[in-house]
PDB file of C-alpha atoms and ligand atoms in Angstrom:
ATOM      1  CA  MET I  75     -19.072 -11.036  10.845  1.00 98.00           C
ATOM      2  CA  GLN I  76     -20.164 -12.853   7.451  1.00 98.00           C
ATOM      3  CA  THR I  77     -17.344 -14.461   5.030  1.00 98.00           C
ATOM      4  CA  LEU I  78     -18.124 -13.999   1.557  1.00 98.00           C
ATOM      5  CA  ARG I  79     -16.166 -16.503  -0.368  1.00 98.00           C
ATOM      6  CA  ASN I  80     -18.202 -15.707  -4.075  1.00 98.00           C
ATOM      7  CA  ILE I  81     -19.826 -12.610  -5.669  1.00 98.00           C
ATOM      8  CA  ASP I  82     -23.224 -14.002  -5.537  1.00 98.00           C
ATOM      9  CA  GLU I  83     -22.492 -13.712  -1.687  1.00 98.00           C
ATOM     10  CA  LEU I  84     -21.629 -10.328  -1.557  1.00 98.00           C
ATOM     11  CA  ARG I  85     -24.125  -9.231  -4.085  1.00 98.00           C
ATOM     12  CA  THR I  86     -26.715 -11.023  -1.279  1.00 98.00           C
ATOM     13  CA  TRP I  87     -24.777  -8.975   1.624  1.00 98.00           C
ATOM     14  CA  ARG I  88     -25.442  -6.480  -0.537  1.00 98.00           C
ATOM     15  CA  ALA I  89     -28.567  -5.991  -1.804  1.00 98.00           C
ATOM     16  CA  ALA I  90     -30.071  -6.705   2.393  1.00 98.00           C
ATOM     17  CA  HIS I  91     -27.781  -3.536   3.450  1.00 98.00           C
ATOM     18  CA  ALA I  92     -28.790  -1.233   0.358  1.00 98.00           C
ATOM     19  CA  GLN I  93     -29.911   1.394   2.955  1.00 97.00           C
ATOM     20  CA  ARG I  94     -26.880   1.870   4.447  1.00 98.00           C
ATOM     21  CA  THR I  95     -23.447   3.130   3.582  1.00 98.00           C
ATOM     22  CA  VAL I  96     -20.841   1.160   3.410  1.00 98.00           C
ATOM     23  CA  ALA I  97     -16.898   1.873   3.506  1.00 98.00           C
ATOM     24  CA  VAL I  98     -14.782  -0.788   1.857  1.00 99.00           C
ATOM     25  CA  VAL I  99     -10.823  -1.826   3.327  1.00 99.00           C
ATOM     26  CA  PRO I 100      -9.021  -3.993   0.103  1.00 98.00           C
ATOM     27  CA  THR I 101      -6.686  -5.981   1.024  1.00 98.00           C
ATOM     28  CA  MET I 102      -4.107  -8.356   0.273  1.00 98.00           C
ATOM     29  CA  GLY I 103      -5.059 -10.753   3.731  1.00 98.00           C
ATOM     30  CA  ALA I 104      -1.788 -11.391   5.918  1.00 97.00           C
ATOM     31  CA  LEU I 105      -3.518  -8.671   7.617  1.00 98.00           C
ATOM     32  CA  HIS I 106      -1.519  -6.364  11.063  1.00 98.00           C
ATOM     33  CA  ALA I 107      -1.399  -3.279  12.523  1.00 98.00           C
ATOM     34  CA  GLY I 108      -1.636  -1.101  10.037  1.00 98.00           C
ATOM     35  CA  HIS I 109      -4.246  -3.318   7.946  1.00 98.00           C
ATOM     36  CA  LEU I 110      -6.473  -2.747  11.250  1.00 98.00           C
ATOM     37  CA  SER I 111      -5.652   0.968  11.803  1.00 98.00           C
ATOM     38  CA  LEU I 112      -8.429   0.819   8.458  1.00 98.00           C
ATOM     39  CA  ILE I 113     -10.171  -1.038   9.352  1.00 98.00           C
ATOM     40  CA  GLU I 114     -10.849   1.367  12.293  1.00 98.00           C
ATOM     41  CA  ARG I 115     -10.853   4.231  10.904  1.00 98.00           C
ATOM     42  CA  ALA I 116     -13.695   2.513   7.995  1.00 98.00           C
ATOM     43  CA  ARG I 117     -15.490   1.959  10.785  1.00 98.00           C
ATOM     44  CA  SER I 118     -15.296   6.197  11.585  1.00 98.00           C
ATOM     45  CA  GLU I 119     -16.935   6.879   7.873  1.00 98.00           C
ATOM     46  CA  ALA I 120     -19.426   4.595   7.308  1.00 98.00           C
ATOM     47  CA  ASP I 121     -22.521   2.351   8.684  1.00 98.00           C
ATOM     48  CA  VAL I 122     -20.567  -1.177   8.318  1.00 98.00           C
ATOM     49  CA  VAL I 123     -17.453  -2.160   7.353  1.00 98.00           C
ATOM     50  CA  VAL I 124     -16.364  -4.536   4.053  1.00 98.00           C
ATOM     51  CA  VAL I 125     -12.270  -5.992   4.220  1.00 99.00           C
ATOM     52  CA  THR I 126     -11.816  -7.636   0.941  1.00 99.00           C
ATOM     53  CA  VAL I 127      -8.580 -10.037   1.127  1.00 98.00           C
ATOM     54  CA  PHE I 128      -7.202 -10.641  -2.397  1.00 98.00           C
ATOM     55  CA  VAL I 129      -4.264 -11.626  -3.849  1.00 98.00           C
ATOM     56  CA  ASN I 130      -5.059  -9.866  -7.283  1.00 98.00           C
ATOM     57  CA  PRO I 131      -1.933 -12.156  -9.756  1.00 98.00           C
ATOM     58  CA  ILE I 132      -1.659  -9.366 -11.839  1.00 98.00           C
ATOM     59  CA  GLN I 133      -0.576  -6.757  -9.389  1.00 97.00           C
ATOM     60  CA  PHE I 134       2.603  -9.322  -9.671  1.00 96.00           C
ATOM     61  CA  ASP I 135       5.775  -8.711 -12.004  1.00 89.00           C
ATOM     62  CA  ASP I 136       7.812 -10.735 -10.636  1.00 89.00           C
ATOM     63  CA  ALA I 137       5.583 -15.174 -10.138  1.00 92.00           C
ATOM     64  CA  GLU I 138       7.869 -16.098  -7.179  1.00 90.00           C
ATOM     65  CA  ASP I 139       6.910 -12.410  -5.576  1.00 90.00           C
ATOM     66  CA  LEU I 140       3.016 -14.288  -5.924  1.00 94.00           C
ATOM     67  CA  GLU I 141       3.779 -17.538  -5.053  1.00 93.00           C
ATOM     68  CA  SER I 142       5.374 -16.411  -1.709  1.00 91.00           C
ATOM     69  CA  TYR I 143       2.938 -14.015  -0.795  1.00 94.00           C
ATOM     70  CA  PRO I 144       1.813 -14.434   2.743  1.00 94.00           C
ATOM     71  CA  GLN I 145      -0.980 -16.402   2.919  1.00 95.00           C
ATOM     72  CA  THR I 146      -3.661 -16.600   6.878  1.00 96.00           C
ATOM     73  CA  LEU I 147      -6.398 -16.069   6.011  1.00 98.00           C
ATOM     74  CA  ASP I 148      -8.150 -17.721   8.755  1.00 98.00           C
ATOM     75  CA  ASP I 149      -6.166 -15.337  11.382  1.00 98.00           C
ATOM     76  CA  ASP I 150      -7.416 -12.791   9.243  1.00 98.00           C
ATOM     77  CA  ILE I 151     -11.276 -13.467   9.628  1.00 98.00           C
ATOM     78  CA  ILE I 152     -10.218 -14.171  13.317  1.00 98.00           C
ATOM     79  CA  ALA I 153      -8.687 -10.515  13.112  1.00 98.00           C
ATOM     80  CA  CYS I 154     -11.805  -8.399  10.995  1.00 98.00           C
ATOM     81  CA  SER I 155     -14.323 -10.535  13.434  1.00 98.00           C
ATOM     82  CA  GLN I 156     -12.669  -9.036  16.654  1.00 98.00           C
ATOM     83  CA  ALA I 157     -12.090  -5.908  14.780  1.00 98.00           C
ATOM     84  CA  GLY I 158     -15.416  -4.606  14.364  1.00 98.00           C
ATOM     85  CA  VAL I 159     -15.970  -5.849  10.421  1.00 98.00           C
ATOM     86  CA  ASP I 160     -19.531  -6.727   9.194  1.00 98.00           C
ATOM     87  CA  ALA I 161     -18.009  -8.711   6.737  1.00 98.00           C
ATOM     88  CA  ILE I 162     -15.251  -9.724   4.655  1.00 98.00           C
ATOM     89  CA  PHE I 163     -14.960 -10.604   0.911  1.00 98.00           C
ATOM     90  CA  VAL I 164     -12.610 -13.373   0.017  1.00 98.00           C
ATOM     91  CA  PRO I 165     -13.179 -14.301  -3.964  1.00 98.00           C
ATOM     92  CA  PRO I 166     -11.595 -16.594  -5.366  1.00 98.00           C
ATOM     93  CA  ARG I 167      -9.311 -16.064  -8.020  1.00 97.00           C
ATOM     94  CA  ALA I 168     -11.034 -17.468 -11.204  1.00 98.00           C
ATOM     95  CA  GLU I 169     -14.328 -15.372 -10.295  1.00 98.00           C
ATOM     96  CA  MET I 170     -12.856 -12.416 -10.531  1.00 98.00           C
ATOM     97  CA  TYR I 171     -10.183 -13.101 -13.718  1.00 98.00           C
ATOM     98  CA  PRO I 172     -12.653 -16.404 -15.711  1.00 98.00           C
ATOM     99  CA  ASN I 173     -10.651 -17.257 -18.900  1.00 98.00           C
ATOM    100  CA  GLY I 174     -11.686 -14.918 -21.447  1.00 98.00           C
ATOM    101  CA  TYR I 175     -10.669 -11.897 -19.047  1.00 98.00           C
ATOM    102  CA  CYS I 176      -9.139  -9.260 -20.600  1.00 98.00           C
ATOM    103  CA  THR I 177     -10.652  -5.500 -19.633  1.00 98.00           C
ATOM    104  CA  PHE I 178      -7.957  -3.243 -17.357  1.00 98.00           C
ATOM    105  CA  THR I 179      -8.565   0.088 -15.651  1.00 98.00           C
ATOM    106  CA  GLU I 180      -5.053   2.118 -16.399  1.00 98.00           C
ATOM    107  CA  VAL I 181      -3.713   5.642 -15.311  1.00 98.00           C
ATOM    108  CA  VAL I 182      -1.300   6.911 -17.759  1.00 97.00           C
ATOM    109  CA  GLY I 183       1.046   9.287 -16.757  1.00 94.00           C
ATOM    110  CA  PRO I 184       4.206   9.893 -14.677  1.00 92.00           C
ATOM    111  CA  LEU I 185       2.238   9.327 -11.436  1.00 94.00           C
ATOM    112  CA  SER I 186       2.427   5.303 -12.587  1.00 94.00           C
ATOM    113  CA  SER I 187       4.993   5.643 -14.503  1.00 95.00           C
ATOM    114  CA  THR I 188       7.415   6.948 -12.044  1.00 96.00           C
ATOM    115  CA  LEU I 189       9.472   5.176  -8.561  1.00 97.00           C
ATOM    116  CA  CYS I 190       6.963   2.160  -8.160  1.00 97.00           C
ATOM    117  CA  GLY I 191       5.607   2.490 -11.477  1.00 96.00           C
ATOM    118  CA  ALA I 192       9.224   2.486 -13.446  1.00 96.00           C
ATOM    119  CA  SER I 193      10.662  -0.849 -11.762  1.00 94.00           C
ATOM    120  CA  ARG I 194       7.488  -3.015 -11.747  1.00 95.00           C
ATOM    121  CA  PRO I 195       5.783  -2.656 -15.452  1.00 94.00           C
ATOM    122  CA  GLY I 196       3.022  -3.131 -15.621  1.00 96.00           C
ATOM    123  CA  HIS I 197       1.995  -3.020 -11.004  1.00 97.00           C
ATOM    124  CA  PHE I 198      -0.651  -0.042 -10.756  1.00 98.00           C
ATOM    125  CA  ARG I 199      -2.587  -0.995 -13.788  1.00 98.00           C
ATOM    126  CA  GLY I 200      -2.967  -4.259 -12.257  1.00 98.00           C
ATOM    127  CA  VAL I 201      -4.034  -2.108  -9.114  1.00 98.00           C
ATOM    128  CA  THR I 202      -6.686  -0.217 -10.301  1.00 98.00           C
ATOM    129  CA  THR I 203      -8.425  -2.554 -12.100  1.00 98.00           C
ATOM    130  CA  VAL I 204      -8.380  -4.844  -9.011  1.00 98.00           C
ATOM    131  CA  VAL I 205      -9.926  -1.657  -7.079  1.00 99.00           C
ATOM    132  CA  LEU I 206     -12.612  -1.044  -9.709  1.00 98.00           C
ATOM    133  CA  LYS I 207     -14.007  -3.869  -9.812  1.00 98.00           C
ATOM    134  CA  LEU I 208     -13.877  -4.304  -6.134  1.00 99.00           C
ATOM    135  CA  PHE I 209     -15.687  -0.997  -6.256  1.00 98.00           C
ATOM    136  CA  ASN I 210     -18.239  -1.718  -8.935  1.00 98.00           C
ATOM    137  CA  LEU I 211     -18.986  -5.124  -7.130  1.00 98.00           C
ATOM    138  CA  VAL I 212     -19.030  -4.410  -3.176  1.00 98.00           C
ATOM    139  CA  GLN I 213     -20.829  -1.015  -3.535  1.00 98.00           C
ATOM    140  CA  PRO I 214     -19.425   1.217  -1.248  1.00 98.00           C
ATOM    141  CA  GLN I 215     -19.967   5.133  -0.278  1.00 98.00           C
ATOM    142  CA  VAL I 216     -15.722   5.124   1.063  1.00 98.00           C
ATOM    143  CA  ALA I 217     -12.565   2.784   0.466  1.00 98.00           C
ATOM    144  CA  VAL I 218      -9.885   3.391   2.727  1.00 98.00           C
ATOM    145  CA  PHE I 219      -6.524   2.913   1.724  1.00 98.00           C
ATOM    146  CA  GLY I 220      -3.036   3.711   3.629  1.00 98.00           C
ATOM    147  CA  GLU I 221      -0.425   6.785   2.903  1.00 97.00           C
ATOM    148  CA  LYS I 222       2.103   4.094   3.285  1.00 97.00           C
ATOM    149  CA  ASP I 223       1.855   2.638  -0.062  1.00 97.00           C
ATOM    150  CA  LEU I 224       1.166   6.650  -0.861  1.00 97.00           C
ATOM    151  CA  GLN I 225       1.712   6.531  -5.023  1.00 97.00           C
ATOM    152  CA  GLN I 226      -0.553   3.692  -5.141  1.00 98.00           C
ATOM    153  CA  ALA I 227      -4.293   6.408  -3.056  1.00 97.00           C
ATOM    154  CA  LEU I 228      -2.486   8.978  -5.143  1.00 97.00           C
ATOM    155  CA  ILE I 229      -3.006   6.740  -7.988  1.00 97.00           C
ATOM    156  CA  ILE I 230      -6.571   5.507  -7.078  1.00 98.00           C
ATOM    157  CA  GLN I 231      -7.464   8.881  -6.446  1.00 97.00           C
ATOM    158  CA  ARG I 232      -6.871  10.131 -10.253  1.00 97.00           C
ATOM    159  CA  MET I 233      -8.730   7.147 -11.408  1.00 98.00           C
ATOM    160  CA  LEU I 234     -11.498   7.876  -9.272  1.00 98.00           C
ATOM    161  CA  SER I 235     -12.069  11.190 -10.226  1.00 97.00           C
ATOM    162  CA  ASP I 236     -11.164  10.518 -14.152  1.00 98.00           C
ATOM    163  CA  LEU I 237     -14.033   7.763 -14.043  1.00 98.00           C
ATOM    164  CA  HIS I 238     -16.152   9.758 -12.294  1.00 98.00           C
ATOM    165  CA  VAL I 239     -16.784   6.705  -9.664  1.00 98.00           C
ATOM    166  CA  PRO I 240     -19.180   7.840  -6.683  1.00 98.00           C
ATOM    167  CA  VAL I 241     -16.191   6.661  -3.506  1.00 98.00           C
ATOM    168  CA  ARG I 242     -14.961   8.916  -1.137  1.00 98.00           C
ATOM    169  CA  LEU I 243     -10.819   8.306  -1.318  1.00 98.00           C
ATOM    170  CA  VAL I 244     -10.383   8.540   2.738  1.00 98.00           C
ATOM    171  CA  VAL I 245      -5.542   8.184   3.282  1.00 97.00           C
ATOM    172  CA  ALA I 246      -4.821   6.806   6.286  1.00 97.00           C
ATOM    173  CA  PRO I 247      -1.192   7.735   8.250  1.00 96.00           C
ATOM    174  CA  THR I 248       0.820   4.839   8.160  1.00 97.00           C
ATOM    175  CA  ILE I 249       0.908   2.437  10.994  1.00 97.00           C
ATOM    176  CA  ARG I 250       5.307   1.254  12.377  1.00 97.00           C
ATOM    177  CA  ASP I 251       6.811  -1.014  14.585  1.00 95.00           C
ATOM    178  CA  ILE I 252       7.950   0.577  17.649  1.00 94.00           C
ATOM    179  CA  ASP I 253      11.711   0.655  15.690  1.00 92.00           C
ATOM    180  CA  GLY I 254      10.565   2.631  13.572  1.00 95.00           C
ATOM    181  CA  LEU I 255       9.835  -0.064  10.366  1.00 96.00           C
ATOM    182  CA  PRO I 256       6.809   0.719   8.935  1.00 97.00           C
ATOM    183  CA  LEU I 257       4.266  -2.674   9.483  1.00 97.00           C
ATOM    184  CA  SER I 258       4.401  -4.558   6.048  1.00 96.00           C
ATOM    185  CA  SER I 259       2.837  -8.283   5.491  1.00 93.00           C
ATOM    186  CA  ARG I 260       5.764  -8.999   3.082  1.00 93.00           C
ATOM    187  CA  ASN I 261       7.730  -7.980   6.987  1.00 95.00           C
ATOM    188  CA  VAL I 262       7.644 -11.996   8.211  1.00 93.00           C
ATOM    189  CA  ARG I 263      10.012 -12.794   5.164  1.00 93.00           C
ATOM    190  CA  LEU I 264      12.861 -10.501   6.428  1.00 94.00           C
ATOM    191  CA  GLY I 265      15.174 -13.009   9.053  1.00 92.00           C
ATOM    192  CA  GLU I 266      16.378 -11.092  12.212  1.00 93.00           C
ATOM    193  CA  GLU I 267      18.892 -10.459  10.417  1.00 94.00           C
ATOM    194  CA  GLY I 268      16.902  -8.479   7.257  1.00 95.00           C
ATOM    195  CA  ARG I 269      15.595  -7.151  10.018  1.00 95.00           C
ATOM    196  CA  LEU I 270      17.770  -5.002  11.475  1.00 94.00           C
ATOM    197  CA  LYS I 271      19.529  -4.395   7.643  1.00 95.00           C
ATOM    198  CA  ALA I 272      15.527  -3.109   6.649  1.00 96.00           C
ATOM    199  CA  LEU I 273      15.900  -0.621   9.662  1.00 96.00           C
ATOM    200  CA  ALA I 274      18.376   1.483   7.644  1.00 96.00           C
ATOM    201  CA  LEU I 275      15.730   1.814   5.571  1.00 96.00           C
ATOM    202  CA  PRO I 276      13.305   4.694   7.899  1.00 97.00           C
ATOM    203  CA  ARG I 277      16.668   5.651   9.314  1.00 96.00           C
ATOM    204  CA  GLY I 278      18.079   7.165   6.374  1.00 97.00           C
ATOM    205  CA  LEU I 279      14.705   8.617   5.238  1.00 98.00           C
ATOM    206  CA  ASP I 280      14.198  10.885   8.984  1.00 97.00           C
ATOM    207  CA  LYS I 281      18.630  11.732   8.795  1.00 97.00           C
ATOM    208  CA  ALA I 282      18.013  13.209   5.387  1.00 98.00           C
ATOM    209  CA  ASN I 283      14.269  15.383   6.792  1.00 98.00           C
ATOM    210  CA  ARG I 284      17.031  16.308   9.619  1.00 97.00           C
ATOM    211  CA  ALA I 285      19.109  16.960   6.997  1.00 98.00           C
ATOM    212  CA  PHE I 286      16.500  19.837   4.510  1.00 98.00           C
ATOM    213  CA  ALA I 287      15.616  21.016   8.384  1.00 97.00           C
ATOM    214  CA  ASP I 288      19.249  22.165   9.083  1.00 98.00           C
ATOM    215  CA  GLY I 289      19.357  23.555   5.378  1.00 98.00           C
ATOM    216  CA  GLU I 290      20.331  20.528   2.570  1.00 98.00           C
ATOM    217  CA  THR I 291      17.852  21.354  -0.359  1.00 98.00           C
ATOM    218  CA  THR I 292      20.013  19.810  -3.399  1.00 98.00           C
ATOM    219  CA  SER I 293      17.496  16.471  -4.090  1.00 98.00           C
ATOM    220  CA  ILE I 294      21.156  14.089  -5.281  1.00 98.00           C
ATOM    221  CA  LYS I 295      22.469  15.269  -1.964  1.00 98.00           C
ATOM    222  CA  LEU I 296      19.231  13.515  -0.061  1.00 98.00           C
ATOM    223  CA  VAL I 297      18.908  11.051  -1.369  1.00 98.00           C
ATOM    224  CA  GLU I 298      23.153  10.703  -1.276  1.00 98.00           C
ATOM    225  CA  ILE I 299      22.287  10.674   2.620  1.00 98.00           C
ATOM    226  CA  VAL I 300      19.475   7.251   2.136  1.00 98.00           C
ATOM    227  CA  TYR I 301      22.051   4.915  -0.152  1.00 97.00           C
ATOM    228  CA  GLU I 302      25.202   6.404   2.962  1.00 97.00           C
ATOM    229  CA  GLU I 303      22.051   4.557   5.640  1.00 96.00           C
ATOM    230  CA  LEU I 304      21.362   1.531   3.658  1.00 96.00           C
ATOM    231  CA  LEU I 305      24.531   0.216   1.219  1.00 94.00           C
ATOM    232  CA  VAL I 306      27.011  -0.654   4.241  1.00 93.00           C
ATOM    233  CA  HIS I 307      24.633  -3.442   5.049  1.00 92.00           C
ATOM    234  CA  PRO I 308      25.385  -5.835   3.087  1.00 94.00           C
ATOM    235  CA  GLY I 309      22.133  -7.887   0.410  1.00 92.00           C
ATOM    236  CA  VAL I 310      21.082  -4.766   0.638  1.00 96.00           C
ATOM    237  CA  GLU I 311      19.909  -3.230  -2.861  1.00 96.00           C
ATOM    238  CA  VAL I 312      18.802   0.151  -3.324  1.00 97.00           C
ATOM    239  CA  ASP I 313      15.461   0.331  -6.009  1.00 97.00           C
ATOM    240  CA  TYR I 314      15.041   3.727  -6.279  1.00 97.00           C
ATOM    241  CA  ALA I 315      16.187   6.595  -3.966  1.00 97.00           C
ATOM    242  CA  ASP I 316      14.202   9.985  -5.557  1.00 97.00           C
ATOM    243  CA  VAL I 317      12.596  13.143  -4.696  1.00 98.00           C
ATOM    244  CA  VAL I 318       9.460  14.229  -6.777  1.00 97.00           C
ATOM    245  CA  GLN I 319       6.379  16.646  -6.235  1.00 96.00           C
ATOM    246  CA  LEU I 320       3.784  15.676  -4.196  1.00 93.00           C
ATOM    247  CA  HIS I 321       1.532  16.540  -6.922  1.00 89.00           C
ATOM    248  CA  ASN I 322       2.325  14.959 -10.059  1.00 90.00           C
ATOM    249  CA  PHE I 323       5.453  12.961  -9.298  1.00 93.00           C
ATOM    250  CA  ALA I 324       7.744  15.574 -11.340  1.00 94.00           C
ATOM    251  CA  ASP I 325      11.331  14.466 -10.112  1.00 94.00           C
ATOM    252  CA  VAL I 326      12.902  17.610  -7.849  1.00 96.00           C
ATOM    253  CA  THR I 327      16.153  18.962  -7.854  1.00 98.00           C
ATOM    254  CA  GLU I 328      15.897  21.207  -5.067  1.00 98.00           C
ATOM    255  CA  ALA I 329      13.454  20.188  -2.684  1.00 98.00           C
ATOM    256  CA  LYS I 330      10.954  22.509  -1.103  1.00 98.00           C
ATOM    257  CA  ALA I 331       8.677  20.835   2.029  1.00 97.00           C
ATOM    258  CA  GLY I 332       6.267  18.844   1.159  1.00 97.00           C
ATOM    259  CA  ASP I 333       7.933  16.913  -2.050  1.00 97.00           C
ATOM    260  CA  LEU I 334       7.704  13.280  -1.324  1.00 97.00           C
ATOM    261  CA  LEU I 335      11.433  11.316  -0.147  1.00 98.00           C
ATOM    262  CA  ALA I 336      10.553   8.202  -1.915  1.00 98.00           C
ATOM    263  CA  VAL I 337      12.835   4.776  -1.407  1.00 98.00           C
ATOM    264  CA  ALA I 338      12.508   0.912  -2.742  1.00 98.00           C
ATOM    265  CA  VAL I 339      14.859  -1.360  -1.272  1.00 97.00           C
ATOM    266  CA  PHE I 340      15.733  -5.325  -1.844  1.00 97.00           C
ATOM    267  CA  ILE I 341      16.897  -6.165   1.878  1.00 96.00           C
ATOM    268  CA  ASP I 342      17.883  -9.995   1.008  1.00 93.00           C
ATOM    269  CA  GLY I 343      15.856  -9.789  -1.984  1.00 92.00           C
ATOM    270  CA  VAL I 344      12.548  -8.978   0.336  1.00 93.00           C
ATOM    271  CA  ARG I 345      10.789  -5.412  -1.256  1.00 94.00           C
ATOM    272  CA  LEU I 346      10.135  -3.006   1.741  1.00 96.00           C
ATOM    273  CA  ILE I 347       9.309   1.067   0.593  1.00 97.00           C
ATOM    274  CA  ASP I 348       9.282   3.416   2.659  1.00 98.00           C
ATOM    275  CA  HIS I 349       9.287   7.461   2.068  1.00 97.00           C
ATOM    276  CA  ILE I 350       8.842  10.837   3.988  1.00 97.00           C
ATOM    277  CA  LEU I 351       7.435  13.851   3.054  1.00 97.00           C
ATOM    278  CA  LEU I 352      10.205  16.767   3.723  1.00 98.00           C
ATOM    279  CA  GLY I 353       9.746  18.833   6.556  1.00 97.00           C
ATOM    280  CA  GLY I 354       7.569  16.825   8.389  1.00 92.00           C
ATOM    281  CA  PRO I 355       7.860  15.376  11.582  1.00 88.00           C
ATOM    282  CA  ALA I 356      10.989  12.967  12.589  1.00 85.00           C
ATOM    283  CA  LEU I 357      10.682   9.069  12.463  1.00 87.00           C
ATOM    284  CA  ALA I 358      11.130   7.297  15.716  1.00 82.00           C
ATOM    285  CA  VAL I 359      13.823   4.602  14.778  1.00 84.00           C
ATOM    286  CA  VAL I 360      16.272   2.935  16.598  1.00 74.00           C
ATOM    287  CA  PRO I 361      19.551   4.823  17.220  1.00 71.00           C
ATOM    288  CA  GLU I 362      22.357   3.210  15.068  1.00 72.00           C
ATOM    289  CA  ALA I 363      23.803  -0.178  16.398  1.00 63.00           C
ATOM    290  CA  ASP I 364      27.777   1.218  17.331  1.00 54.00           C
TER     291      ASP I 364
HETATM  292  P1  LIG A 568      -1.902  -4.369   1.192  1.00 75.98           P
HETATM  293  O1  LIG A 568      -2.577  -5.732   2.262  1.00 75.98           O
HETATM  294  O2  LIG A 568      -0.472  -4.453   2.071  1.00 75.98           O
HETATM  295  O3  LIG A 568      -2.648  -4.706  -0.070  1.00 75.98           O
HETATM  296  O4  LIG A 568      -2.039  -3.492   2.390  1.00 75.98           O
HETATM  297  C1  LIG A 568      -3.972  -3.296   1.579  1.00 75.98           C
HETATM  298  C2  LIG A 568      -3.950  -1.463   2.441  1.00 75.98           C
HETATM  299  O5  LIG A 568      -3.574  -1.446   3.753  1.00 75.98           O
HETATM  300  C3  LIG A 568      -3.817  -1.260   1.819  1.00 75.98           C
HETATM  301  O6  LIG A 568      -3.851   0.372   1.398  1.00 75.98           O
HETATM  302  C4  LIG A 568      -2.204  -0.059   2.310  1.00 75.98           C
HETATM  303  O7  LIG A 568      -1.221   1.120   1.987  1.00 75.98           O
HETATM  304  C5  LIG A 568      -1.968  -0.382   3.663  1.00 75.98           C
HETATM  305  N1  LIG A 568      -1.600  -0.458   5.001  1.00 75.98           N
HETATM  306  C6  LIG A 568      -0.493  -1.477   4.439  1.00 75.98           C
HETATM  307  N2  LIG A 568       0.417  -1.567   4.964  1.00 75.98           N
HETATM  308  C7  LIG A 568       0.148   0.000   6.370  1.00 75.98           C
HETATM  309  C8  LIG A 568       0.610   0.773   7.301  1.00 75.98           C
HETATM  310  N3  LIG A 568       1.845   0.018   7.769  1.00 75.98           N
HETATM  311  N4  LIG A 568       0.070   0.848   7.619  1.00 75.98           N
HETATM  312  C9  LIG A 568      -1.228   1.595   7.064  1.00 75.98           C
HETATM  313  N5  LIG A 568      -2.050   1.305   6.423  1.00 75.98           N
HETATM  314  C10 LIG A 568      -1.222   0.187   5.823  1.00 75.98           C
END
């Protein structure tokens, strides 16, 4: 595996692979089994796989969150090499955003202004900007993203389609821990107690999904079920919990199968997101403690 530490090295590597199809997996590092599942998927989609590791400063709306974002580059390089990645691209911040940088890409409208877009102003603008820059650099045919960040994947799909970017987007399923919590680089910042509280997130979503299966379709009731599960724990703050239509993120009063129930919470200050598609399969969650 090649470790490409600047744009020149990447361009040289890409020119040497001009005849091959390339799949890219963009990440912010601190790789876990969720990222590895995207890599495996990428390997089945193209001749060669590039993983990018870049903690993108312009998608953070909170300086402290950026500073405390976990960084484990040496381990990430080993993990990628063992996973059969062909090249890992680790661009320096100053090359991605040199002095005088002032160009941004933004998907406007409900897709980016609701849910995480409402609570993290500028976040998706930062994401679409860096993803388009990475695509221009890597020149992939395929890009693999996680359903874990479903809103992000839908926004990127919109950008690719609106700007005629010739990259096929593949969305791979969320990998969860055995207790139901989606794997996330931020989970390492949860203490032991925080982790237990965090399980209320998939449990609440699963309860709401079961209520939906039993005939409860009022969105506000489904959202209440999630709140009830979460708010019994001190230190848990709900950022948002909402039912929206999947294709346009419009708010829904009466939920239908396939609508998205999405939740963001702060657990002892750590922000986590999770979602389910109503009527979809049950989540394997740990039962509530007595
Ligand atoms: P991140 O490094 O958190 O920016 O994530 C990089 C990519 O990995 C994104 O496409 C995420 O959606 C995806 N990802 C993160 N966590 C998971 C997970 N638990 N399962 C599947 N994909 C994930």
